Amino acid sequence: MRCPSSESICIYRVHQSMRCDHSSDYTPMIISIGPLHHGNPELQAMEEHKLRYLRHFLQRTEVSMTRFLAFIKEKEAKLRNCYAETIHLGSDEFVTMILLDSVFIIEFFMRSYGPTLIIDDDPLFTESGLGFLGLQMQADLYLEENQLPLFILSELLDLAKTATYNGDIYEGISLMTVVHSWFSAHIPLKIVTEDLIGVQFSKAKHFLDLIILCLHSLQPPPSVAQSEFNYQNMPGAKELHRVGVEFKPRSYKNLLDIKFYKRTLEIPFFRLFDRTERFYRNLLIFENMHVYPVKYFNDYVIIMSYFLVTPRDADLLIQNGIIGLGDSEKLSTVFRSLIKDCLKSPDFLYADLVKVIQAYCKLPTHRWKANLKQNYFNTPWASISVIAAVILLLLTVTQTICSIIAL
């Protein structure tokens, strides 16, 4: 009977209740990777391309396909135990599928890393980089149900490097180097430096886990449990602006690093592409299904959903350089849609931040000052008009007093 330990499980099928409204966000559109969508007739077109990639991969190494299959066979039990559900594939089919999918990812990343490896008839690439099909396909690599364990990718590449026809073709190349190159150019989160990947790579189970580990490592360890945190009355960006809060972009190197100092709210810069919501949803669902002691990305989604309530909130963050140019209507709905999959706990990463902001908003003087600045001193001409009106009022009062005294 299959009984994997909880430590070995790292790839899950998204529960049906979570798929109801966003099934397409969890389902590959172009390519199946791993067993959970293997055999889907809608994804068969890429199976021929996997075979082409395998042929080119084998042409650069003296290691035979028989040896690769035997190597995976030795790891079969370990591979199966990475999945939270029993994989109903025979041994030969499972091992062959792992080889094809693993080599495809290795070859795809290698070609992105070293364009000289790209052949003329590769529909995934053009002379300038990824082609349209490649751009469409890359989003499938970040799906929770479309993951392969990193250890098998790394070990297969290392095995191929043991005997190559061209001795220097893999010089200085490891799975970590090509993954870092890919993440730097194509991941929707600009958080992964080579040093950070170097620290987390050996611990990571697969691509989503690597991203989460990098995000978590940028935050301090969680403090002791706090009192019950009230998720109500968290103000949106426009409401904060009305009470005098200013907005400033922080470095994008730590997406979670949101700070409030005096009256300035600093939020790390980010861009929202068409594929970002799908990527965020899979990252979020994996963090919440896996055995992490903290849920930092979950908490980031929650706080951003409160800042971005309406399109006017999104416009404000765009104007202040926090969000790359985009559709403000869509921006305001992405996080509100994602929050439905979030978990709320008292150990909220931004609890102290929200409490400080709420305390700031409660002081009437902040609203009065903001009202004066935004309505009466928002432009030089408005300021001059107000000052002139005050001077005129003072002169009128002075003249009246002088007239009374003269009587």
mmCIF file of C-alpha atoms in Angstrom:
data_model
loop_
_atom_site.group_PDB
_atom_site.id
_atom_site.type_symbol
_atom_site.label_atom_id
_atom_site.label_comp_id
_atom_site.label_asym_id
_atom_site.label_seq_id
_atom_site.Cartn_x
_atom_site.Cartn_y
_atom_site.Cartn_z
ATOM 1 C CA MET A 1 0.000 0.000 0.000
ATOM 2 C CA ARG A 2 1.311 3.446 -0.921
ATOM 3 C CA CYS A 3 1.827 5.549 2.196
ATOM 4 C CA PRO A 4 4.111 8.537 1.505
ATOM 5 C CA SER A 5 5.193 10.677 4.427
ATOM 6 C CA SER A 6 3.850 14.209 4.661
ATOM 7 C CA GLU A 7 7.416 15.486 4.187
ATOM 8 C CA SER A 8 7.679 13.860 0.748
ATOM 9 C CA ILE A 9 4.347 15.140 -0.624
ATOM 10 C CA CYS A 10 4.736 18.402 -2.537
ATOM 11 C CA ILE A 11 2.440 18.206 -5.599
ATOM 12 C CA TYR A 12 -1.303 18.365 -5.065
ATOM 13 C CA ARG A 13 -4.443 18.310 -7.139
ATOM 14 C CA VAL A 14 -6.499 21.428 -6.507
ATOM 15 C CA HIS A 15 -9.740 20.566 -4.739
ATOM 16 C CA GLN A 16 -12.861 20.739 -6.859
ATOM 17 C CA SER A 17 -14.442 23.360 -4.601
ATOM 18 C CA MET A 18 -11.563 25.707 -5.412
ATOM 19 C CA ARG A 19 -11.722 25.011 -9.146
ATOM 20 C CA CYS A 20 -15.370 25.977 -9.552
ATOM 21 C CA ASP A 21 -14.869 29.620 -10.552
ATOM 22 C CA HIS A 22 -11.291 29.427 -11.881
ATOM 23 C CA SER A 23 -10.799 25.964 -13.348
ATOM 24 C CA SER A 24 -8.768 27.325 -16.279
ATOM 25 C CA ASP A 25 -6.277 28.890 -13.874
ATOM 26 C CA TYR A 26 -5.251 25.431 -12.670
ATOM 27 C CA THR A 27 -5.428 23.591 -15.987
ATOM 28 C CA PRO A 28 -2.573 23.597 -18.536
ATOM 29 C CA MET A 29 -3.449 25.181 -21.867
ATOM 30 C CA ILE A 30 -0.506 24.041 -23.998
ATOM 31 C CA ILE A 31 1.517 21.303 -22.287
ATOM 32 C CA SER A 32 1.124 18.687 -19.574
ATOM 33 C CA ILE A 33 4.046 18.216 -17.195
ATOM 34 C CA GLY A 34 3.900 15.242 -14.852
ATOM 35 C CA PRO A 35 1.145 12.673 -14.387
ATOM 36 C CA LEU A 36 -1.866 14.734 -13.278
ATOM 37 C CA HIS A 37 -2.765 15.909 -16.811
ATOM 38 C CA HIS A 38 -0.895 13.213 -18.707
ATOM 39 C CA GLY A 39 -2.910 11.862 -21.614
ATOM 40 C CA ASN A 40 -5.186 14.902 -21.947
ATOM 41 C CA PRO A 41 -6.175 14.805 -25.649
ATOM 42 C CA GLU A 42 -6.266 18.618 -25.809
ATOM 43 C CA LEU A 43 -2.534 18.730 -24.991
ATOM 44 C CA GLN A 44 -1.314 16.048 -27.389
ATOM 45 C CA ALA A 45 0.209 18.499 -29.887
ATOM 46 C CA MET A 46 3.160 19.131 -27.562
ATOM 47 C CA GLU A 47 3.919 15.416 -27.138
ATOM 48 C CA GLU A 48 5.615 15.340 -30.555
ATOM 49 C CA HIS A 49 7.639 18.374 -29.574
ATOM 50 C CA LYS A 50 8.758 16.607 -26.393
ATOM 51 C CA LEU A 51 10.070 13.754 -28.570
ATOM 52 C CA ARG A 52 11.999 16.217 -30.746
ATOM 53 C CA TYR A 53 13.555 17.787 -27.648
ATOM 54 C CA LEU A 54 14.482 14.304 -26.366
ATOM 55 C CA ARG A 55 16.251 13.454 -29.648
ATOM 56 C CA HIS A 56 18.323 16.656 -29.517
ATOM 57 C CA PHE A 57 19.103 16.102 -25.836
ATOM 58 C CA LEU A 58 20.353 12.564 -26.516
ATOM 59 C CA GLN A 59 22.474 13.771 -29.448
ATOM 60 C CA ARG A 60 24.640 15.793 -27.053
ATOM 61 C CA THR A 61 25.370 13.003 -24.582
ATOM 62 C CA GLU A 62 26.825 9.520 -24.771
ATOM 63 C CA VAL A 63 24.406 8.350 -22.082
ATOM 64 C CA SER A 64 21.798 6.142 -23.734
ATOM 65 C CA MET A 65 18.049 6.470 -23.365
ATOM 66 C CA THR A 66 18.046 3.000 -21.796
ATOM 67 C CA ARG A 67 20.365 4.272 -19.088
ATOM 68 C CA PHE A 68 18.174 7.335 -18.478
ATOM 69 C CA LEU A 69 15.067 5.139 -18.179
ATOM 70 C CA ALA A 70 16.830 2.775 -15.789
ATOM 71 C CA PHE A 71 17.975 5.740 -13.706
ATOM 72 C CA ILE A 72 14.398 7.048 -13.391
ATOM 73 C CA LYS A 73 13.180 3.522 -12.621
ATOM 74 C CA GLU A 74 15.476 3.521 -9.582
ATOM 75 C CA LYS A 75 13.786 6.743 -8.393
ATOM 76 C CA GLU A 76 10.215 5.707 -9.250
ATOM 77 C CA ALA A 77 8.976 5.172 -5.690
ATOM 78 C CA LYS A 78 10.455 8.475 -4.553
ATOM 79 C CA LEU A 79 8.875 10.269 -7.501
ATOM 80 C CA ARG A 80 5.436 8.750 -6.953
ATOM 81 C CA ASN A 81 5.567 9.722 -3.279
ATOM 82 C CA CYS A 82 5.892 13.392 -4.241
ATOM 83 C CA TYR A 83 2.250 13.353 -5.352
ATOM 84 C CA ALA A 84 -0.557 13.658 -2.838
ATOM 85 C CA GLU A 85 -2.709 11.165 -4.733
ATOM 86 C CA THR A 86 -2.000 7.720 -6.104
ATOM 87 C CA ILE A 87 -0.792 7.863 -9.702
ATOM 88 C CA HIS A 88 -2.586 5.199 -11.729
ATOM 89 C CA LEU A 89 0.020 4.719 -14.424
ATOM 90 C CA GLY A 90 1.932 1.529 -15.047
ATOM 91 C CA SER A 91 5.642 1.587 -14.245
ATOM 92 C CA ASP A 92 6.854 1.766 -17.862
ATOM 93 C CA GLU A 93 4.395 4.522 -18.797
ATOM 94 C CA PHE A 94 5.227 6.494 -15.658
ATOM 95 C CA VAL A 95 8.994 6.256 -16.170
ATOM 96 C CA THR A 96 8.749 7.195 -19.865
ATOM 97 C CA MET A 97 6.496 10.139 -19.057
ATOM 98 C CA ILE A 98 8.949 11.407 -16.421
ATOM 99 C CA LEU A 99 11.847 11.180 -18.903
ATOM 100 C CA LEU A 100 9.990 13.019 -21.677
ATOM 101 C CA ASP A 101 8.691 15.782 -19.422
ATOM 102 C CA SER A 102 11.953 16.218 -17.528
ATOM 103 C CA VAL A 103 14.057 16.415 -20.666
ATOM 104 C CA PHE A 104 11.586 18.849 -22.208
ATOM 105 C CA ILE A 105 11.968 21.269 -19.279
ATOM 106 C CA ILE A 106 15.767 20.888 -19.207
ATOM 107 C CA GLU A 107 16.028 21.417 -22.961
ATOM 108 C CA PHE A 108 13.589 24.328 -22.953
ATOM 109 C CA PHE A 109 15.494 26.134 -20.186
ATOM 110 C CA MET A 110 18.849 25.329 -21.811
ATOM 111 C CA ARG A 111 17.715 26.899 -25.086
ATOM 112 C CA SER A 112 16.505 29.980 -23.253
ATOM 113 C CA TYR A 113 19.862 30.148 -21.437
ATOM 114 C CA GLY A 114 22.047 29.427 -24.477
ATOM 115 C CA PRO A 115 20.410 30.530 -27.756
ATOM 116 C CA THR A 116 23.065 28.667 -29.780
ATOM 117 C CA LEU A 117 21.230 25.457 -28.870
ATOM 118 C CA ILE A 118 18.058 26.601 -30.629
ATOM 119 C CA ILE A 119 17.397 24.833 -33.919
ATOM 120 C CA ASP A 120 15.736 26.476 -36.901
ATOM 121 C CA ASP A 121 12.461 24.560 -36.715
ATOM 122 C CA ASP A 122 11.720 25.193 -33.009
ATOM 123 C CA PRO A 123 8.268 26.826 -32.854
ATOM 124 C CA LEU A 124 8.811 27.884 -29.232
ATOM 125 C CA PHE A 125 11.587 30.333 -30.086
ATOM 126 C CA THR A 126 12.293 33.079 -32.602
ATOM 127 C CA GLU A 127 15.546 34.852 -33.373
ATOM 128 C CA SER A 128 14.784 37.419 -30.681
ATOM 129 C CA GLY A 129 13.706 34.964 -27.970
ATOM 130 C CA LEU A 130 10.487 33.211 -27.042
ATOM 131 C CA GLY A 131 7.941 32.898 -29.815
ATOM 132 C CA PHE A 132 4.195 33.248 -29.383
ATOM 133 C CA LEU A 133 3.726 29.546 -28.570
ATOM 134 C CA GLY A 134 6.601 29.672 -26.084
ATOM 135 C CA LEU A 135 5.075 32.688 -24.350
ATOM 136 C CA GLN A 136 1.716 30.916 -24.153
ATOM 137 C CA MET A 137 3.322 27.751 -22.847
ATOM 138 C CA GLN A 138 5.508 29.269 -20.140
ATOM 139 C CA ALA A 139 2.495 30.006 -17.920
ATOM 140 C CA ASP A 140 1.823 26.247 -17.755
ATOM 141 C CA LEU A 141 5.174 25.708 -16.025
ATOM 142 C CA TYR A 142 3.930 27.476 -12.873
ATOM 143 C CA LEU A 143 0.740 25.488 -12.370
ATOM 144 C CA GLU A 144 0.437 23.578 -9.103
ATOM 145 C CA GLU A 145 -0.782 20.460 -10.926
ATOM 146 C CA ASN A 146 1.938 20.708 -13.596
ATOM 147 C CA GLN A 147 5.049 20.351 -11.457
ATOM 148 C CA LEU A 148 7.930 17.874 -11.520
ATOM 149 C CA PRO A 149 10.272 17.335 -8.567
ATOM 150 C CA LEU A 150 13.411 19.405 -9.028
ATOM 151 C CA PHE A 151 15.669 16.579 -7.893
ATOM 152 C CA ILE A 152 14.923 14.470 -10.969
ATOM 153 C CA LEU A 153 15.574 17.385 -13.347
ATOM 154 C CA SER A 154 18.878 18.158 -11.649
ATOM 155 C CA GLU A 155 20.042 14.541 -11.517
ATOM 156 C CA LEU A 156 19.147 13.815 -15.138
ATOM 157 C CA LEU A 157 21.118 16.855 -16.299
ATOM 158 C CA ASP A 158 24.070 15.814 -14.141
ATOM 159 C CA LEU A 159 23.881 12.305 -15.619
ATOM 160 C CA ALA A 160 23.892 13.719 -19.163
ATOM 161 C CA LYS A 161 26.995 15.772 -18.315
ATOM 162 C CA THR A 162 29.000 12.689 -17.281
ATOM 163 C CA ALA A 163 29.683 11.756 -20.908
ATOM 164 C CA THR A 164 29.083 14.234 -23.731
ATOM 165 C CA TYR A 165 30.108 14.258 -27.372
ATOM 166 C CA ASN A 166 31.077 17.907 -27.023
ATOM 167 C CA GLY A 167 32.979 18.122 -23.752
ATOM 168 C CA ASP A 168 32.514 21.837 -23.066
ATOM 169 C CA ILE A 169 28.844 22.233 -24.043
ATOM 170 C CA TYR A 170 27.715 22.029 -20.405
ATOM 171 C CA GLU A 171 30.688 23.888 -18.936
ATOM 172 C CA GLY A 172 29.541 26.126 -16.069
ATOM 173 C CA ILE A 173 25.956 24.979 -16.496
ATOM 174 C CA SER A 174 23.804 23.386 -13.822
ATOM 175 C CA LEU A 175 20.075 23.218 -13.395
ATOM 176 C CA MET A 176 20.344 26.018 -10.845
ATOM 177 C CA THR A 177 22.081 28.362 -13.315
ATOM 178 C CA VAL A 178 19.530 27.824 -16.091
ATOM 179 C CA VAL A 179 16.598 28.107 -13.664
ATOM 180 C CA HIS A 180 17.959 31.390 -12.311
ATOM 181 C CA SER A 181 18.403 32.696 -15.854
ATOM 182 C CA TRP A 182 14.826 31.725 -16.702
ATOM 183 C CA PHE A 183 13.347 33.205 -13.529
ATOM 184 C CA SER A 184 15.244 36.465 -14.003
ATOM 185 C CA ALA A 185 13.810 36.928 -17.480
ATOM 186 C CA HIS A 186 10.359 35.378 -17.319
ATOM 187 C CA ILE A 187 8.938 34.967 -13.830
ATOM 188 C CA PRO A 188 6.198 37.516 -12.970
ATOM 189 C CA LEU A 189 7.935 38.207 -9.615
ATOM 190 C CA LYS A 190 11.310 39.948 -9.744
ATOM 191 C CA ILE A 191 12.543 38.600 -6.404
ATOM 192 C CA VAL A 192 15.046 35.914 -7.213
ATOM 193 C CA THR A 193 18.748 36.722 -7.227
ATOM 194 C CA GLU A 194 21.311 34.054 -8.015
ATOM 195 C CA ASP A 195 22.540 34.116 -4.406
ATOM 196 C CA LEU A 196 19.012 33.632 -3.102
ATOM 197 C CA ILE A 197 18.338 30.745 -5.488
ATOM 198 C CA GLY A 198 21.699 29.245 -4.549
ATOM 199 C CA VAL A 199 20.673 29.155 -0.883
ATOM 200 C CA GLN A 200 17.164 27.783 -1.458
ATOM 201 C CA PHE A 201 17.650 25.525 -4.486
ATOM 202 C CA SER A 202 18.726 22.389 -2.632
ATOM 203 C CA LYS A 203 15.712 22.685 -0.296
ATOM 204 C CA ALA A 204 13.116 23.317 -3.014
ATOM 205 C CA LYS A 205 10.772 20.535 -4.127
ATOM 206 C CA HIS A 206 9.781 22.148 -7.435
ATOM 207 C CA PHE A 207 9.468 25.568 -9.110
ATOM 208 C CA LEU A 208 6.578 26.897 -7.004
ATOM 209 C CA ASP A 209 8.270 25.746 -3.819
ATOM 210 C CA LEU A 210 11.485 27.490 -4.867
ATOM 211 C CA ILE A 211 9.622 30.770 -5.386
ATOM 212 C CA ILE A 212 7.834 30.500 -2.024
ATOM 213 C CA LEU A 213 11.077 29.649 -0.209
ATOM 214 C CA CYS A 214 12.746 32.699 -1.764
ATOM 215 C CA LEU A 215 9.838 34.921 -0.710
ATOM 216 C CA HIS A 216 9.805 33.543 2.841
ATOM 217 C CA SER A 217 13.559 33.859 3.281
ATOM 218 C CA LEU A 218 13.355 37.626 2.716
ATOM 219 C CA GLN A 219 11.130 38.047 5.784
ATOM 220 C CA PRO A 220 12.156 37.855 9.457
ATOM 221 C CA PRO A 221 11.020 34.736 11.334
ATOM 222 C CA PRO A 222 7.462 34.985 12.675
ATOM 223 C CA SER A 223 7.018 36.501 16.112
ATOM 224 C CA VAL A 224 5.038 34.907 18.904
ATOM 225 C CA ALA A 225 1.321 34.504 18.275
ATOM 226 C CA GLN A 226 -0.582 37.764 18.465
ATOM 227 C CA SER A 227 -3.994 38.478 19.825
ATOM 228 C CA GLU A 228 -6.887 37.946 17.421
ATOM 229 C CA PHE A 229 -6.390 40.300 14.482
ATOM 230 C CA ASN A 230 -9.388 42.201 13.178
ATOM 231 C CA TYR A 231 -9.504 42.025 9.386
ATOM 232 C CA GLN A 232 -12.251 44.635 9.230
ATOM 233 C CA ASN A 233 -11.813 48.360 8.611
ATOM 234 C CA MET A 234 -8.653 48.084 6.561
ATOM 235 C CA PRO A 235 -8.675 51.255 4.399
ATOM 236 C CA GLY A 236 -8.155 51.338 0.640
ATOM 237 C CA ALA A 237 -5.506 53.420 -1.104
ATOM 238 C CA LYS A 238 -7.857 56.288 -2.025
ATOM 239 C CA GLU A 239 -9.223 56.461 1.518
ATOM 240 C CA LEU A 240 -5.675 56.577 2.868
ATOM 241 C CA HIS A 241 -4.867 59.367 0.445
ATOM 242 C CA ARG A 242 -7.797 61.400 1.807
ATOM 243 C CA VAL A 243 -6.264 61.374 5.289
ATOM 244 C CA GLY A 244 -2.865 62.472 4.028
ATOM 245 C CA VAL A 245 -1.043 59.204 3.420
ATOM 246 C CA GLU A 246 1.547 59.465 0.658
ATOM 247 C CA PHE A 247 2.604 56.512 -1.503
ATOM 248 C CA LYS A 248 6.112 55.590 -2.560
ATOM 249 C CA PRO A 249 7.482 52.548 -4.434
ATOM 250 C CA ARG A 250 9.976 50.305 -2.668
ATOM 251 C CA SER A 251 12.528 48.038 -4.311
ATOM 252 C CA TYR A 252 10.931 45.114 -6.160
ATOM 253 C CA LYS A 253 13.566 42.745 -4.704
ATOM 254 C CA ASN A 254 11.288 41.942 -1.771
ATOM 255 C CA LEU A 255 7.665 41.894 -2.857
ATOM 256 C CA LEU A 256 6.412 41.457 0.723
ATOM 257 C CA ASP A 257 8.309 44.393 2.241
ATOM 258 C CA ILE A 258 5.503 46.925 2.792
ATOM 259 C CA LYS A 259 6.362 49.720 5.255
ATOM 260 C CA PHE A 260 4.544 52.695 6.793
ATOM 261 C CA TYR A 261 6.679 55.473 8.252
ATOM 262 C CA LYS A 262 5.270 58.762 9.496
ATOM 263 C CA ARG A 263 2.697 59.348 6.731
ATOM 264 C CA THR A 264 4.319 57.482 3.848
ATOM 265 C CA LEU A 265 3.227 54.013 2.766
ATOM 266 C CA GLU A 266 5.957 52.253 0.802
ATOM 267 C CA ILE A 267 4.890 49.300 -1.376
ATOM 268 C CA PRO A 268 7.312 47.312 -3.570
ATOM 269 C CA PHE A 269 6.909 47.974 -7.283
ATOM 270 C CA PHE A 270 5.264 45.241 -9.345
ATOM 271 C CA ARG A 271 3.737 44.717 -12.780
ATOM 272 C CA LEU A 272 0.495 42.923 -13.484
ATOM 273 C CA PHE A 273 0.515 41.018 -16.759
ATOM 274 C CA ASP A 274 -2.306 39.000 -18.306
ATOM 275 C CA ARG A 275 -0.790 35.820 -16.860
ATOM 276 C CA THR A 276 -0.066 37.242 -13.383
ATOM 277 C CA GLU A 277 -3.408 36.352 -11.803
ATOM 278 C CA ARG A 278 -3.054 32.740 -12.922
ATOM 279 C CA PHE A 279 0.482 32.607 -11.553
ATOM 280 C CA TYR A 280 -0.510 34.237 -8.251
ATOM 281 C CA ARG A 281 -3.456 31.871 -7.843
ATOM 282 C CA ASN A 282 -1.262 28.775 -8.187
ATOM 283 C CA LEU A 283 1.420 30.209 -5.924
ATOM 284 C CA LEU A 284 -1.221 31.022 -3.325
ATOM 285 C CA ILE A 285 -2.947 27.647 -3.485
ATOM 286 C CA PHE A 286 0.354 25.799 -3.185
ATOM 287 C CA GLU A 287 1.481 27.852 -0.187
ATOM 288 C CA ASN A 288 -1.811 27.131 1.572
ATOM 289 C CA MET A 289 -1.852 23.405 0.746
ATOM 290 C CA HIS A 290 1.782 22.756 1.636
ATOM 291 C CA VAL A 291 3.211 22.452 5.158
ATOM 292 C CA TYR A 292 4.721 25.920 5.573
ATOM 293 C CA PRO A 293 4.762 27.276 9.145
ATOM 294 C CA VAL A 294 3.892 30.739 7.784
ATOM 295 C CA LYS A 295 1.764 31.919 4.862
ATOM 296 C CA TYR A 296 3.516 35.135 3.841
ATOM 297 C CA PHE A 297 2.337 35.298 0.234
ATOM 298 C CA ASN A 298 -1.209 34.605 1.421
ATOM 299 C CA ASP A 299 -0.944 37.625 3.727
ATOM 300 C CA TYR A 300 0.494 39.778 0.931
ATOM 301 C CA VAL A 301 -2.537 39.003 -1.238
ATOM 302 C CA ILE A 302 -4.844 39.949 1.647
ATOM 303 C CA ILE A 303 -3.217 43.324 2.336
ATOM 304 C CA MET A 304 -3.092 44.213 -1.375
ATOM 305 C CA SER A 305 -6.750 43.283 -1.784
ATOM 306 C CA TYR A 306 -7.615 45.902 0.842
ATOM 307 C CA PHE A 307 -5.422 48.579 -0.730
ATOM 308 C CA LEU A 308 -6.906 47.883 -4.186
ATOM 309 C CA VAL A 309 -10.662 48.022 -3.646
ATOM 310 C CA THR A 310 -11.692 50.145 -6.633
ATOM 311 C CA PRO A 311 -10.184 51.242 -9.972
ATOM 312 C CA ARG A 312 -9.476 54.634 -8.348
ATOM 313 C CA ASP A 313 -7.237 52.856 -5.825
ATOM 314 C CA ALA A 314 -5.384 51.192 -8.684
ATOM 315 C CA ASP A 315 -5.061 54.523 -10.542
ATOM 316 C CA LEU A 316 -3.513 56.076 -7.439
ATOM 317 C CA LEU A 317 -0.872 53.347 -7.129
ATOM 318 C CA ILE A 318 -0.128 53.538 -10.854
ATOM 319 C CA GLN A 319 0.316 57.332 -10.621
ATOM 320 C CA ASN A 320 2.735 56.891 -7.730
ATOM 321 C CA GLY A 321 4.904 54.372 -9.575
ATOM 322 C CA ILE A 322 3.985 51.350 -7.462
ATOM 323 C CA ILE A 323 2.240 49.384 -10.213
ATOM 324 C CA GLY A 324 3.446 49.202 -13.795
ATOM 325 C CA LEU A 325 0.975 50.648 -16.275
ATOM 326 C CA GLY A 326 -2.064 48.465 -16.666
ATOM 327 C CA ASP A 327 -5.834 48.263 -16.737
ATOM 328 C CA SER A 328 -6.973 49.837 -13.441
ATOM 329 C CA GLU A 329 -10.346 48.084 -13.670
ATOM 330 C CA LYS A 330 -8.608 44.719 -13.906
ATOM 331 C CA LEU A 331 -6.006 45.623 -11.295
ATOM 332 C CA SER A 332 -8.674 46.310 -8.713
ATOM 333 C CA THR A 333 -10.401 42.975 -9.288
ATOM 334 C CA VAL A 334 -7.397 40.638 -9.366
ATOM 335 C CA PHE A 335 -6.623 40.735 -5.652
ATOM 336 C CA ARG A 336 -10.297 40.795 -4.652
ATOM 337 C CA SER A 337 -10.702 37.602 -6.661
ATOM 338 C CA LEU A 338 -7.613 35.991 -5.136
ATOM 339 C CA ILE A 339 -8.602 36.773 -1.546
ATOM 340 C CA LYS A 340 -11.389 34.184 -1.780
ATOM 341 C CA ASP A 341 -8.661 31.509 -1.667
ATOM 342 C CA CYS A 342 -6.786 33.098 1.250
ATOM 343 C CA LEU A 343 -6.576 31.819 4.809
ATOM 344 C CA LYS A 344 -7.066 34.287 7.640
ATOM 345 C CA SER A 345 -5.234 33.716 10.908
ATOM 346 C CA PRO A 346 -4.297 35.901 13.895
ATOM 347 C CA ASP A 347 -0.616 35.622 12.913
ATOM 348 C CA PHE A 348 -1.087 38.065 10.045
ATOM 349 C CA LEU A 349 2.226 39.305 8.633
ATOM 350 C CA TYR A 350 0.965 42.882 8.330
ATOM 351 C CA ALA A 351 -0.972 43.087 11.620
ATOM 352 C CA ASP A 352 1.304 45.748 13.123
ATOM 353 C CA LEU A 353 1.336 47.705 9.860
ATOM 354 C CA VAL A 354 -2.462 47.796 9.687
ATOM 355 C CA LYS A 355 -2.791 48.809 13.338
ATOM 356 C CA VAL A 356 -0.414 51.749 12.831
ATOM 357 C CA ILE A 357 -2.265 52.833 9.684
ATOM 358 C CA GLN A 358 -5.648 52.567 11.411
ATOM 359 C CA ALA A 359 -4.364 54.643 14.352
ATOM 360 C CA TYR A 360 -3.096 57.273 11.911
ATOM 361 C CA CYS A 361 -6.471 57.423 10.143
ATOM 362 C CA LYS A 362 -8.369 57.956 13.400
ATOM 363 C CA LEU A 363 -6.679 61.285 14.184
ATOM 364 C CA PRO A 364 -8.935 64.096 12.868
ATOM 365 C CA THR A 365 -5.983 66.457 12.409
ATOM 366 C CA HIS A 366 -4.577 64.230 9.669
ATOM 367 C CA ARG A 367 -7.824 64.424 7.707
ATOM 368 C CA TRP A 368 -8.049 68.210 8.176
ATOM 369 C CA LYS A 369 -4.463 68.740 6.999
ATOM 370 C CA ALA A 370 -5.003 66.445 4.020
ATOM 371 C CA ASN A 371 -8.230 68.232 3.110
ATOM 372 C CA LEU A 372 -6.485 71.604 3.149
ATOM 373 C CA LYS A 373 -3.569 70.347 1.109
ATOM 374 C CA GLN A 374 -5.633 68.429 -1.476
ATOM 375 C CA ASN A 375 -8.431 70.973 -1.906
ATOM 376 C CA TYR A 376 -6.761 74.331 -1.296
ATOM 377 C CA PHE A 377 -3.018 73.883 -1.748
ATOM 378 C CA ASN A 378 -2.925 71.238 -4.473
ATOM 379 C CA THR A 379 -1.432 73.617 -7.110
ATOM 380 C CA PRO A 380 0.693 76.785 -6.908
ATOM 381 C CA TRP A 381 -2.176 78.908 -8.260
ATOM 382 C CA ALA A 382 -4.583 77.458 -5.722
ATOM 383 C CA SER A 383 -2.117 78.238 -2.948
ATOM 384 C CA ILE A 384 -1.697 81.808 -4.197
ATOM 385 C CA SER A 385 -5.484 82.234 -4.348
ATOM 386 C CA VAL A 386 -5.914 80.994 -0.769
ATOM 387 C CA ILE A 387 -3.115 83.212 0.526
ATOM 388 C CA ALA A 388 -4.532 86.202 -1.346
ATOM 389 C CA ALA A 389 -7.977 85.506 0.104
ATOM 390 C CA VAL A 390 -6.531 85.299 3.631
ATOM 391 C CA ILE A 391 -4.615 88.570 3.136
ATOM 392 C CA LEU A 392 -7.751 90.254 1.781
ATOM 393 C CA LEU A 393 -9.722 88.964 4.766
ATOM 394 C CA LEU A 394 -7.093 90.262 7.198
ATOM 395 C CA LEU A 395 -7.042 93.646 5.495
ATOM 396 C CA THR A 396 -10.840 93.814 5.653
ATOM 397 C CA VAL A 397 -10.827 92.917 9.358
ATOM 398 C CA THR A 398 -8.081 95.470 10.025
ATOM 399 C CA GLN A 399 -9.991 98.181 8.165
ATOM 400 C CA THR A 400 -13.130 97.374 10.116
ATOM 401 C CA ILE A 401 -11.288 97.564 13.436
ATOM 402 C CA CYS A 402 -9.672 100.855 12.466
ATOM 403 C CA SER A 403 -13.099 102.255 11.496
ATOM 404 C CA ILE A 404 -14.549 101.248 14.879
ATOM 405 C CA ILE A 405 -11.625 102.818 16.741
ATOM 406 C CA ALA A 406 -12.006 106.032 14.725
ATOM 407 C CA LEU A 407 -15.573 106.328 15.966
#
